[in-house]
């Protein structure tokens, strides 16, 4: 029997724009980066005594002093520091959404198939699920890694905490990691999973590559970049996971109201992420002539527009729950759950200071948090 893990390789594209060059020493680069992104002095003072930690990988949350120390340790050959750099290189926040989508999609497909939980051959499925998850992680490392390589110069300004931009990881090692992941991931899927899954995997692999690699570099066009992210993370991922699980347990695929809803809802949500991901990067994007909606329209208008679109998305979820035939959805999570998430969005938006880079990054992070929470609702609706 084919494994539920086919979902693990379905889609790997996750965006994370990366970006500016500094031709001085790493410590000097950090000083320039601090001035460029306007980190308040009070934050620097409060965190001065902190030790480097894996939390530095979180978007917008890094201590320049700790980062400088981590760079020195990595360049001196510390295996712990190099391991920390490799962890950050994989952009953990990007893989989290795909892992949650995989888990939620699996649960949803099993819930929609009578007897699936009781009759599943877990002994055969779980080992292959692990293999599929390895392929997922390798695909993610390839896509976000190649982005960091080609965006190194911009990242020194926008994301100086990333390992290639900071100097924690050399470009040579980054290329070795990217090429290794980019080769082994597809080989795993090709040898262990059906042809359809391999084609979907390679579609995500290709879209993720051309997002960053010249001469195509779709990230330079806000519409092309947005469509790429929305298509992959919104529709293909959720459809692919559900289809893969159904195929693995030998059940025919049918569009259920719940799958149709999540595909529609997440496509809109991913579109918003595709636009808001550029909010923290506006200075570097302007310096390197990367056209985004944020650089053209400005942070305040984009933040308001993104919040409005997400509120409309939550509204259509609530209306869908209200007008659907009885028994289609569970009303408490479908209506009450989306009402609660919409309230959280409004609260976070009211805290946003569009003139503060840390505040913008926090706002963007909370959008991802809402994205993660939606997959929890997906298993309950």
XYZ file of C-alpha atoms in Angstrom:
381
model
C 0.000 0.000 0.000
C 1.262 3.408 -0.851
C 2.078 5.555 2.102
C 0.318 8.490 3.610
C 3.712 10.121 3.424
C 3.121 10.890 -0.214
C 1.738 14.106 1.202
C 5.194 14.963 2.542
C 6.603 15.609 -0.869
C 3.590 17.281 -2.441
C 4.742 20.842 -2.250
C 7.769 22.435 -0.850
C 7.635 25.995 -1.996
C 7.678 28.372 0.817
C 8.549 31.746 0.420
C 10.829 33.769 2.392
C 12.373 36.657 0.649
C 16.005 37.248 1.544
C 18.273 40.332 0.918
C 22.099 43.675 0.900
C 25.841 43.344 0.535
C 28.429 44.531 2.942
C 32.032 44.111 1.991
C 33.414 44.741 5.471
C 33.925 42.455 8.431
C 30.891 40.672 9.881
C 30.799 42.900 12.968
C 30.852 46.001 10.784
C 28.072 44.531 8.677
C 25.895 44.094 11.738
C 26.427 47.697 12.723
C 25.358 48.822 9.261
C 22.360 46.477 9.369
C 21.288 47.841 12.749
C 21.240 51.369 11.412
C 19.488 50.307 8.197
C 16.577 48.569 9.858
C 16.369 51.070 12.711
C 16.567 48.681 15.667
C 15.695 50.712 18.782
C 18.591 51.142 21.171
C 16.441 50.021 24.080
C 16.066 46.574 22.505
C 19.805 46.330 22.089
C 20.371 47.221 25.732
C 17.780 44.817 27.054
C 19.229 41.872 25.180
C 22.893 42.637 25.571
C 23.540 39.899 28.105
C 21.625 37.193 26.273
C 23.478 34.254 24.854
C 23.065 33.177 21.228
C 20.079 30.882 20.906
C 18.011 29.177 18.254
C 15.334 31.823 18.806
C 17.465 34.125 16.673
C 16.040 32.254 13.690
C 12.641 33.829 14.299
C 11.793 36.605 11.861
C 12.742 39.990 13.265
C 13.952 38.596 16.603
C 17.711 38.733 16.904
C 20.310 40.218 19.193
C 23.158 41.860 17.223
C 25.669 41.132 20.005
C 24.618 37.496 20.244
C 24.641 37.187 16.460
C 28.150 38.627 16.244
C 29.311 36.096 18.825
C 27.586 33.278 16.950
C 29.306 34.305 13.717
C 32.695 34.292 15.410
C 32.040 30.835 16.852
C 30.947 29.449 13.480
C 33.963 30.892 11.699
C 36.265 29.471 14.378
C 34.968 25.977 13.618
C 32.462 25.382 16.434
C 30.233 22.469 15.431
C 27.442 23.733 17.677
C 27.520 27.149 15.992
C 27.594 25.567 12.539
C 24.650 23.378 13.474
C 22.770 26.458 14.632
C 23.572 28.164 11.330
C 22.301 25.164 9.368
C 19.102 25.195 11.416
C 18.549 28.856 10.594
C 19.431 28.187 6.944
C 16.348 25.946 6.627
C 14.069 28.857 7.678
C 12.040 26.867 10.247
C 9.004 29.141 10.042
C 8.598 28.191 6.369
C 8.538 24.450 6.895
C 6.148 24.711 9.833
C 3.219 25.615 7.600
C 3.845 22.714 5.246
C 4.209 20.238 8.096
C 0.963 21.454 9.649
C -0.779 21.285 6.265
C 0.446 17.720 5.860
C -0.746 16.641 9.287
C -4.101 18.420 8.977
C -4.659 17.130 5.446
C -3.920 13.583 6.554
C -6.334 13.772 9.465
C -9.014 15.334 7.244
C -8.674 12.648 4.573
C -8.862 9.868 7.163
C -11.862 11.487 8.841
C -13.640 11.697 5.487
C -13.035 7.991 4.778
C -15.177 5.608 6.868
C -13.080 2.939 8.587
C -9.775 4.492 7.528
C -8.378 4.863 11.038
C -9.295 1.324 12.042
C -8.074 -0.360 8.848
C -4.923 1.636 8.115
C -1.754 -0.472 7.947
C 0.302 1.789 10.194
C 3.299 -0.532 10.304
C 3.849 -0.102 6.587
C 2.720 3.516 6.313
C 4.630 5.215 9.109
C 8.188 4.316 7.916
C 7.387 5.638 4.469
C 5.850 8.717 6.054
C 9.226 9.432 7.629
C 10.906 9.079 4.234
C 8.379 11.450 2.734
C 8.985 13.990 5.497
C 12.736 13.825 4.823
C 12.011 14.621 1.182
C 9.864 17.540 2.342
C 12.610 18.967 4.526
C 15.214 18.574 1.782
C 12.977 20.316 -0.720
C 12.412 23.165 1.693
C 16.148 23.493 2.335
C 16.791 23.645 -1.413
C 14.235 26.384 -2.055
C 14.909 28.665 0.903
C 18.632 28.002 0.658
C 18.963 29.025 -2.975
C 16.976 32.137 -2.147
C 19.498 33.086 0.547
C 22.408 32.565 -1.841
C 21.031 34.811 -4.574
C 19.642 37.364 -2.104
C 22.730 37.599 0.087
C 23.416 41.234 -0.751
C 19.859 42.304 0.020
C 19.740 40.204 3.186
C 22.604 42.090 4.802
C 20.173 45.010 5.018
C 16.836 43.250 5.400
C 17.649 40.033 7.253
C 21.164 40.248 8.704
C 20.396 37.351 11.049
C 20.314 34.830 8.182
C 23.444 32.656 8.126
C 24.690 33.415 4.617
C 24.197 37.164 5.023
C 25.748 37.239 8.501
C 28.756 35.105 7.627
C 27.808 32.204 9.886
C 27.694 30.049 6.756
C 30.001 30.457 3.764
C 28.540 30.668 0.295
C 30.468 27.573 -0.672
C 28.928 25.510 2.123
C 25.522 26.969 1.301
C 25.867 25.781 -2.288
C 26.889 22.304 -1.115
C 23.844 22.139 1.152
C 21.476 23.437 -1.533
C 22.710 21.139 -4.307
C 22.711 18.111 -2.003
C 19.159 18.799 -0.846
C 18.045 19.629 -4.390
C 19.305 16.281 -5.683
C 18.473 13.864 -2.872
C 14.933 15.175 -2.314
C 13.705 14.471 -5.860
C 15.503 11.121 -5.908
C 13.658 10.025 -2.776
C 10.292 10.944 -4.264
C 11.131 9.398 -7.649
C 12.183 6.071 -6.124
C 9.630 5.696 -3.343
C 6.458 7.410 -4.522
C 4.100 7.407 -7.510
C 4.724 9.449 -10.696
C 1.979 11.979 -9.937
C 3.573 12.891 -6.634
C 6.977 13.223 -8.294
C 5.513 15.618 -10.868
C 3.903 17.727 -8.155
C 7.138 17.719 -6.167
C 9.148 18.846 -9.176
C 6.607 21.544 -9.965
C 7.133 22.972 -6.492
C 10.906 22.482 -6.825
C 10.940 24.385 -10.127
C 8.694 27.212 -8.992
C 10.785 27.619 -5.864
C 13.991 27.786 -7.882
C 12.871 30.279 -10.526
C 11.490 32.492 -7.758
C 15.087 33.350 -6.845
C 17.375 32.343 -9.723
C 18.144 34.716 -12.615
C 17.260 35.352 -15.345
C 13.592 34.525 -14.558
C 13.626 35.450 -10.846
C 9.870 35.796 -10.482
C 10.265 37.542 -7.133
C 11.095 40.734 -9.062
C 7.498 40.903 -10.257
C 4.975 41.207 -7.425
C 2.160 39.613 -9.424
C 4.253 36.631 -10.575
C 5.643 36.156 -7.073
C 2.194 36.359 -5.518
C 0.667 33.904 -7.961
C 3.507 31.457 -7.375
C 3.112 31.455 -3.617
C -0.690 31.470 -3.672
C -0.917 28.615 -6.162
C 1.564 26.361 -4.418
C 0.830 27.047 -0.766
C -2.864 27.700 -1.187
C -4.202 25.241 -3.731
C -1.609 22.627 -4.718
C -0.435 21.850 -1.210
C -3.868 21.262 0.252
C -5.216 19.432 -2.777
C -2.077 17.335 -3.113
C -1.975 16.246 0.510
C -5.618 15.185 0.518
C -5.291 13.383 -2.812
C -2.110 11.584 -1.719
C -3.673 10.268 1.467
C -6.800 9.085 -0.325
C -4.628 7.287 -2.843
C -2.500 5.743 -0.097
C -5.479 4.170 1.667
C -7.071 3.034 -1.595
C -10.052 5.372 -1.406
C -11.379 7.269 -4.434
C -10.788 10.999 -4.489
C -13.842 13.235 -4.294
C -14.037 16.948 -3.678
C -15.575 17.289 -0.237
C -16.984 20.632 0.967
C -14.244 20.801 3.581
C -11.408 20.296 1.075
C -12.952 22.768 -1.349
C -13.224 25.282 1.485
C -9.649 24.915 2.730
C -8.223 25.113 -0.799
C -10.174 28.312 -1.445
C -9.471 29.826 1.964
C -5.735 29.071 1.952
C -5.288 30.324 -1.599
C -6.545 33.716 -0.479
C -4.494 33.543 2.715
C -1.333 32.619 0.803
C -1.958 35.554 -1.523
C -1.925 37.866 1.485
C 1.288 36.263 2.760
C 2.832 36.743 -0.677
C 2.195 40.478 -0.379
C 2.932 41.028 3.317
C 6.200 39.079 3.254
C 7.762 42.127 1.590
C 6.725 44.576 4.297
C 9.854 44.076 6.465
C 12.116 44.133 3.381
C 11.155 47.454 1.859
C 14.531 49.185 2.326
C 16.583 46.419 0.743
C 14.072 45.915 -2.045
C 14.246 49.596 -2.943
C 18.034 49.565 -2.889
C 18.193 46.608 -5.275
C 15.271 47.598 -7.513
C 13.025 44.720 -6.453
C 9.487 45.811 -7.284
C 6.944 44.775 -4.681
C 3.560 46.123 -3.728
C 5.125 47.349 -0.491
C 7.751 49.446 -2.314
C 5.182 50.839 -4.747
C 2.251 51.497 -2.443
C 3.822 51.771 1.001
C 3.621 49.842 4.244
C 0.510 51.476 5.780
C -1.718 50.902 2.733
C -0.483 47.341 2.197
C -1.011 46.470 5.861
C -4.547 47.876 5.773
C -5.322 46.146 2.482
C -3.928 42.817 3.684
C -5.921 42.993 6.904
C -9.075 43.869 4.981
C -8.590 40.923 2.591
C -8.053 38.516 5.473
C -11.160 39.814 7.210
C -13.123 39.195 4.010
C -11.649 35.695 3.940
C -12.819 35.054 7.484
C -16.209 36.531 6.638
C -16.669 34.167 3.702
C -15.700 31.269 5.985
C -18.376 32.291 8.481
C -20.986 32.758 5.737
C -20.038 29.370 4.256
C -20.726 27.775 7.607
C -24.049 29.571 7.968
C -25.489 28.765 4.538
C -24.140 25.230 4.109
C -26.642 22.364 4.422
C -27.047 21.048 7.939
C -24.305 18.619 8.880
C -21.784 19.836 6.289
C -19.650 21.668 8.851
C -19.444 21.758 12.620
C -20.735 25.219 13.505
C -18.614 25.917 16.572
C -15.201 25.642 14.840
C -16.421 26.791 11.431
C -18.297 29.887 12.616
C -17.027 30.514 16.129
C -13.447 29.552 15.344
C -13.153 31.887 12.360
C -14.835 34.676 14.294
C -12.199 34.270 17.012
C -9.329 34.334 14.501
C -10.781 37.431 12.823
C -10.873 39.133 16.219
C -7.210 38.215 16.782
C -6.334 39.729 13.406
C -8.040 43.027 14.249
C -6.265 43.136 17.614
C -2.852 42.547 16.027
C -3.476 45.124 13.311
C -4.356 47.777 15.881
C -0.960 47.155 17.509
C 0.907 47.761 14.231
C 3.154 50.820 13.930
C 3.867 51.107 10.172
C 6.892 53.326 10.868
C 8.580 50.736 13.083
C 10.440 47.861 11.444
C 10.198 45.606 14.551
C 6.446 46.265 14.687
C 6.068 45.417 10.995
C 7.947 42.157 11.486
C 5.787 41.293 14.477
C 2.650 41.954 12.431
C 3.958 39.676 9.658
C 4.774 36.967 12.188
C 1.237 37.119 13.576
C -0.166 36.601 10.075
C 1.820 33.368 9.932
C 0.473 32.430 13.372
C -3.087 32.814 12.063
C -2.107 30.720 9.049
C -0.930 27.923 11.344
C -4.061 28.105 13.492
C -6.282 27.658 10.452
C -4.976 24.137 10.010
C -6.093 23.357 13.543
C -9.605 24.440 12.600
C -9.410 22.389 9.402
C -9.276 19.167 11.417
C -12.299 20.241 13.478
C -14.737 21.678 10.918
